[in-house]
Coordinates of C-alpha atoms in Angstrom, one line a residue:
M279 CA 0.1 0.4 -0.1
I280 CA 1.8 2.3 -1.1
S281 CA 1.2 5.6 0.0
A282 CA 0.7 3.4 3.1
W283 CA 4.1 2.7 2.6
C284 CA 4.8 6.3 2.2
R285 CA 3.2 7.8 5.5
K286 CA 3.6 4.3 7.1
L287 CA 7.8 5.0 6.6
S288 CA 8.3 8.4 7.2
Y289 CA 6.4 8.4 10.2
A290 CA 8.7 5.5 11.4
F291 CA 11.9 7.2 10.8
V292 CA 10.4 10.6 12.6
S293 CA 9.7 7.6 16.1
A294 CA 13.3 6.8 15.3
L295 CA 14.5 10.5 15.6
L296 CA 11.8 11.2 18.2
T297 CA 13.1 8.4 20.2
F298 CA 16.6 8.9 20.6
A299 CA 15.7 12.5 21.1
C300 CA 13.4 12.4 23.8
N301 CA 16.3 10.6 26.0
S302 CA 19.0 13.5 25.5
E303 CA 19.7 15.7 27.8
P304 CA 18.2 18.8 29.0
E305 CA 19.7 22.4 27.2
A306 CA 21.5 24.5 29.1
S307 CA 21.2 27.0 30.7
S308 CA 22.3 30.7 30.5
S309 CA 23.5 30.3 34.1
P310 CA 27.8 29.0 33.6
K311 CA 27.3 25.4 34.8
K312 CA 30.5 23.6 36.0
P313 CA 32.3 20.7 33.1
S314 CA 30.5 17.8 33.8
G315 CA 33.2 15.8 32.8
K316 CA 31.7 13.5 30.8
P317 CA 32.6 12.6 26.9
P318 CA 32.0 14.3 24.2
R319 CA 28.8 13.3 22.0
K320 CA 29.8 11.3 19.7
P321 CA 28.6 11.3 15.6
P322 CA 27.1 8.5 13.8
K323 CA 29.7 5.3 13.6
E324 CA 30.4 4.9 10.1
I325 CA 29.9 2.0 7.9
P326 CA 32.7 1.0 5.5
V327 CA 32.0 1.0 1.7
G328 CA 30.9 -2.1 0.6
E329 CA 29.7 -3.6 3.9
C330 CA 26.0 -3.8 6.4
D331 CA 25.8 -2.8 9.9
D332 CA 22.7 -4.3 11.4
G333 CA 20.3 -3.9 8.6
L334 CA 22.1 -0.7 7.3
C335 CA 24.2 -0.8 4.6
N336 CA 27.1 1.3 2.4
R337 CA 26.8 -0.2 -0.5
P338 CA 28.5 2.3 -3.7
V339 CA 25.9 4.5 -5.2
K340 CA 26.5 4.9 -9.4
I341 CA 24.5 7.4 -10.1
T342 CA 25.8 8.0 -13.3
A343 CA 25.8 4.2 -14.3
V344 CA 23.0 3.0 -16.4
A345 CA 22.3 -0.4 -16.5
E346 CA 21.5 -2.3 -20.4
K347 CA 17.9 -0.8 -21.3
E348 CA 17.5 -4.1 -23.6
K349 CA 18.0 -6.3 -20.4
V350 CA 15.5 -4.5 -18.3
P351 CA 13.0 -3.7 -20.7
T352 CA 10.4 -3.3 -17.9
L353 CA 12.3 -0.6 -16.2
T354 CA 13.6 1.2 -18.6
A355 CA 10.0 1.6 -19.5
W356 CA 9.1 2.6 -16.2
C357 CA 12.0 5.2 -16.3
T358 CA 11.1 6.8 -19.3
S359 CA 7.5 6.8 -18.3
A360 CA 8.0 8.3 -14.9
A361 CA 10.7 11.0 -15.9
T362 CA 7.4 13.0 -17.3
V363 CA 6.1 13.6 -13.9
G364 CA 6.6 17.0 -12.4
A365 CA 7.7 16.0 -9.2
V366 CA 11.0 14.1 -10.5
S367 CA 12.4 17.3 -11.6
G368 CA 10.8 19.8 -8.6
Q369 CA 11.4 18.0 -5.1
L370 CA 12.3 14.7 -5.9
A371 CA 14.7 15.1 -8.7
D372 CA 17.7 14.1 -6.2
H373 CA 15.4 10.8 -5.3
F374 CA 14.8 9.9 -8.5
K375 CA 18.3 9.9 -10.1
Q376 CA 19.1 7.2 -7.7
I377 CA 17.4 5.0 -9.7
C378 CA 16.5 6.5 -13.0
A379 CA 19.1 8.1 -15.0
T380 CA 18.8 9.3 -19.2
G381 CA 15.6 7.3 -19.2
A382 CA 17.0 4.0 -18.0
P383 CA 17.4 2.3 -14.5
T384 CA 20.4 2.6 -12.7
D385 CA 23.4 0.2 -11.8
F386 CA 22.2 0.8 -7.8
L387 CA 18.5 0.1 -9.0
V388 CA 19.2 -3.3 -11.2
N389 CA 22.2 -4.5 -9.1
T390 CA 21.7 -3.8 -5.8
L391 CA 18.1 -2.7 -4.7
I392 CA 16.2 -5.2 -6.5
P393 CA 18.8 -8.2 -5.7
N394 CA 18.7 -7.4 -2.3
A395 CA 14.4 -7.2 -2.0
Y396 CA 13.0 -7.9 0.8
T397 CA 10.7 -10.8 0.8
G398 CA 9.9 -11.3 4.2
A399 CA 12.7 -13.5 5.3
G400 CA 15.5 -12.3 7.8
E401 CA 16.6 -8.6 7.8
P402 CA 15.5 -5.7 5.6
A403 CA 19.1 -4.2 4.2
L404 CA 18.6 -0.5 4.1
N405 CA 20.5 1.4 1.5
L406 CA 22.6 4.7 2.9
I407 CA 22.9 7.1 0.3
G408 CA 25.6 9.1 1.7
K409 CA 26.3 9.4 5.4
L410 CA 23.8 10.1 8.3
G411 CA 24.0 13.6 8.8
T412 CA 24.0 15.3 12.0
D413 CA 24.7 19.1 11.2
N414 CA 23.5 22.0 12.9
G415 CA 21.3 20.1 15.8
T416 CA 19.4 18.3 12.6
V417 CA 19.8 14.5 11.9
S418 CA 19.0 13.2 8.7
A419 CA 18.9 10.3 6.3
F420 CA 19.0 9.3 3.0
F421 CA 18.6 5.7 1.8
A422 CA 16.8 3.8 -0.4
V423 CA 14.8 0.1 0.3
A424 CA 13.4 -2.8 -2.0
I425 CA 10.4 -4.7 -1.4
K426 CA 9.1 -7.5 -3.2
M427 CA 5.4 -8.1 -3.0
P428 CA 3.2 -11.1 -3.4
I429 CA 0.8 -9.5 -5.2
N430 CA 2.0 -7.5 -8.7
A431 CA 1.6 -3.6 -9.0
A432 CA -1.7 -3.2 -10.2
T433 CA -3.2 -5.1 -7.5
H434 CA -0.9 -3.1 -5.5
Y435 CA -2.5 0.2 -6.8
N436 CA -6.1 -1.3 -6.9
N437 CA -6.9 -2.5 -3.8
V438 CA -4.5 -1.2 -1.0
G439 CA -3.7 2.2 -2.2
P440 CA -7.0 3.4 -1.9
R441 CA -7.1 2.4 1.5
D442 CA -4.9 5.4 2.3
G443 CA -7.5 8.5 2.1
T444 CA -9.0 7.7 6.0
V445 CA -8.3 9.0 8.9
D446 CA -8.9 5.2 10.6
T447 CA -5.7 4.2 8.6
E448 CA -3.7 7.4 9.8
K449 CA -4.8 6.7 13.3
G450 CA -3.6 3.0 13.2
K451 CA -0.3 4.0 11.3
I452 CA 0.3 6.3 14.6
Q453 CA -0.5 3.2 17.0
A454 CA 1.1 0.8 14.8
Q455 CA 4.2 2.9 15.9
G456 CA 3.7 2.7 19.4
S457 CA 2.2 6.4 20.2
K458 CA -1.1 7.4 20.8
P459 CA -3.3 10.2 17.4
K460 CA -4.9 13.2 19.3
D461 CA -8.2 12.8 17.6
S462 CA -9.7 15.4 17.0
A463 CA -6.5 17.1 15.4
I464 CA -6.2 14.2 12.8
A465 CA -7.9 14.5 9.3
V466 CA -7.2 13.7 5.3
T467 CA -8.4 15.5 2.6
A468 CA -9.0 14.7 -0.9
A469 CA -6.3 16.8 -2.7
S470 CA -7.3 18.6 -5.7
S471 CA -5.6 17.5 -9.3
N472 CA -2.2 18.9 -9.7
G473 CA -2.1 18.8 -13.3
D474 CA -0.6 16.6 -13.8
P475 CA -1.7 14.4 -16.5
S476 CA -0.7 11.2 -14.9
W477 CA -1.7 11.7 -11.8
T478 CA -5.1 9.8 -10.3
R479 CA -5.8 10.9 -6.5
G480 CA -4.0 12.4 -3.5
W481 CA -5.0 13.5 0.0
V482 CA -3.5 16.1 2.2
I483 CA -3.2 14.9 5.5
D484 CA -2.7 16.9 9.3
T485 CA -1.2 14.4 12.0
N486 CA -0.8 14.8 15.3
S487 CA 0.1 12.5 17.8
S488 CA 2.1 12.4 21.1
A489 CA 4.6 9.6 22.8
E490 CA 6.3 8.4 26.0
V491 CA 9.5 7.8 26.0
N492 CA 11.3 6.3 29.4
A493 CA 13.6 8.8 29.9
F494 CA 14.6 10.2 33.4
P495 CA 12.5 12.0 34.2
K496 CA 9.4 10.5 31.6
V497 CA 8.8 13.0 28.6
T498 CA 6.0 13.3 26.3
V499 CA 7.2 14.1 22.8
E500 CA 4.7 15.6 19.9
T501 CA 4.7 15.3 16.3
I502 CA 2.6 17.7 14.1
F503 CA 3.0 18.5 10.5
K504 CA 1.1 18.2 7.2
Y505 CA 2.1 16.8 4.5
Q506 CA 0.6 15.6 0.9
M507 CA 0.7 12.4 -0.9
D508 CA 0.1 12.2 -4.6
H509 CA -0.5 8.9 -6.9
Y510 CA 0.7 9.1 -10.3
K511 CA 0.1 6.2 -12.7
I512 CA 2.9 6.0 -15.7
S513 CA 1.5 5.0 -18.6
D514 CA 1.5 1.1 -18.7
A515 CA 5.0 0.9 -17.2
G516 CA 3.4 0.9 -13.1
Y517 CA 3.1 3.7 -10.7
L518 CA 4.5 6.5 -8.6
Y519 CA 3.6 8.0 -5.0
A520 CA 5.3 10.9 -3.9
S521 CA 4.9 12.1 -0.5
M522 CA 5.9 15.2 0.5
L523 CA 6.3 17.9 3.4
Q524 CA 4.1 20.8 3.2
K525 CA 4.0 22.4 7.1
S526 CA 6.0 21.4 9.8
I527 CA 5.1 22.6 13.6
K528 CA 6.9 20.2 15.8
T529 CA 9.4 17.7 15.7
V530 CA 10.0 17.1 11.7
K531 CA 12.0 19.5 9.9
S532 CA 11.3 17.9 6.6
Y533 CA 10.7 14.4 4.3
Q534 CA 10.3 13.4 0.8
I535 CA 9.8 9.8 -0.4
L536 CA 9.3 8.7 -3.6
N537 CA 7.9 5.3 -4.2
A538 CA 8.4 3.1 -7.5
V539 CA 5.9 0.7 -7.7
L540 CA 6.3 -1.7 -10.9
D541 CA 6.5 -5.1 -11.9
Y542 CA 9.6 -7.0 -12.4
N543 CA 10.5 -10.3 -13.7
N544 CA 6.8 -11.3 -13.3
S545 CA 6.9 -10.1 -9.4
G546 CA 5.7 -6.7 -7.8
Y547 CA 8.2 -4.8 -6.3
Q548 CA 8.1 -1.1 -4.1
I549 CA 11.2 0.9 -4.4
L550 CA 11.2 3.6 -1.8
V551 CA 13.9 6.8 -1.8
V552 CA 13.7 8.1 1.7
K553 CA 15.1 11.7 2.3
I554 CA 14.2 12.9 5.8
S555 CA 15.1 15.0 9.4
A556 CA 14.0 15.5 12.1
D557 CA 15.4 18.0 15.2
D558 CA 18.6 15.9 16.9
Q559 CA 18.2 17.0 20.0
K560 CA 21.8 16.5 21.6
Q561 CA 21.8 13.1 20.6
S562 CA 23.4 12.3 17.0
E563 CA 25.4 9.4 18.6
K564 CA 21.6 6.8 18.4
V565 CA 20.8 8.1 14.9
Q566 CA 22.2 4.9 13.3
D567 CA 20.2 2.2 15.8
A568 CA 17.1 4.0 15.7
V569 CA 16.8 4.4 12.1
Q570 CA 17.5 0.7 11.4
K571 CA 15.5 -0.2 14.3
I572 CA 12.3 1.6 13.3
A573 CA 12.4 1.6 9.3
S574 CA 13.3 -2.5 9.7
N575 CA 10.2 -3.0 11.5
L576 CA 8.5 -0.8 9.0
V577 CA 9.2 -3.0 5.9
K578 CA 8.9 -6.0 7.6
Y579 CA 5.0 -4.4 8.6
M580 CA 4.6 -3.3 5.0
Q581 CA 6.2 -6.2 3.1
Q582 CA 3.2 -8.3 5.0
Q583 CA 0.7 -5.4 4.3
S584 CA 1.0 -5.7 0.7
A585 CA -0.4 -10.2 1.5
R586 CA -4.0 -8.8 2.6

């Protein structure tokens, strides 16, 4: 359920950032304090190129390397058609070029993402694009992951995707992440067409939730933001779903998610390319564990949902 995918994955990553943010120390007051004697905070652990660490993988990303078109005709058709969607030349341009270049699939898509797609067994592999960012009080991650579904792309689009346009789905997604939705503040409104010929449906979602974290003292953190999800039918080649932040109110600073829903070698796939950030609350060293644990659980959950 792609849009569910986008919403759940984006919320999952935000939840991950909140998890370590809520365990941070209180900010220093204006009055001087004695040195605590504690060692300086460490940045996220770097993963050697070509290796994985607990599900986070640092594989070389060859953005300019293009696969041979004649060997992957269905992927080539998707890339060619998707290139006409306005979103991939705007906010999602950086996302799109990870999987498509000059009308053809990249080596990264063909030889890294698809062969390592999560099928429901073992642990998902989240492929980092660059390093985990921890600059200027913000944590950010840019990564991609593929899911091999037990259904084809059309079945997913027709039967699962439409369920996202409901408040109940938004509440369920929040609860699945261990947070409490603020019912009166959650709203899902059908979006108007953005004028793109491939656009088929979309929603504007106001989401509001809180989560208690077992820090000392216990902390309740609010997550409030508005985002829009748009679905596109890419001629006969498959589908593209875009999720983009509209308004940041608390905690979330930005996120953009591109999801390519397509068929390849008689199997349905979702190819997620995710870029998201939130306040780090001086706990940047916990980013890696948070991203891996929360996002991996979401990948597992969403793979299971595609079978229902």
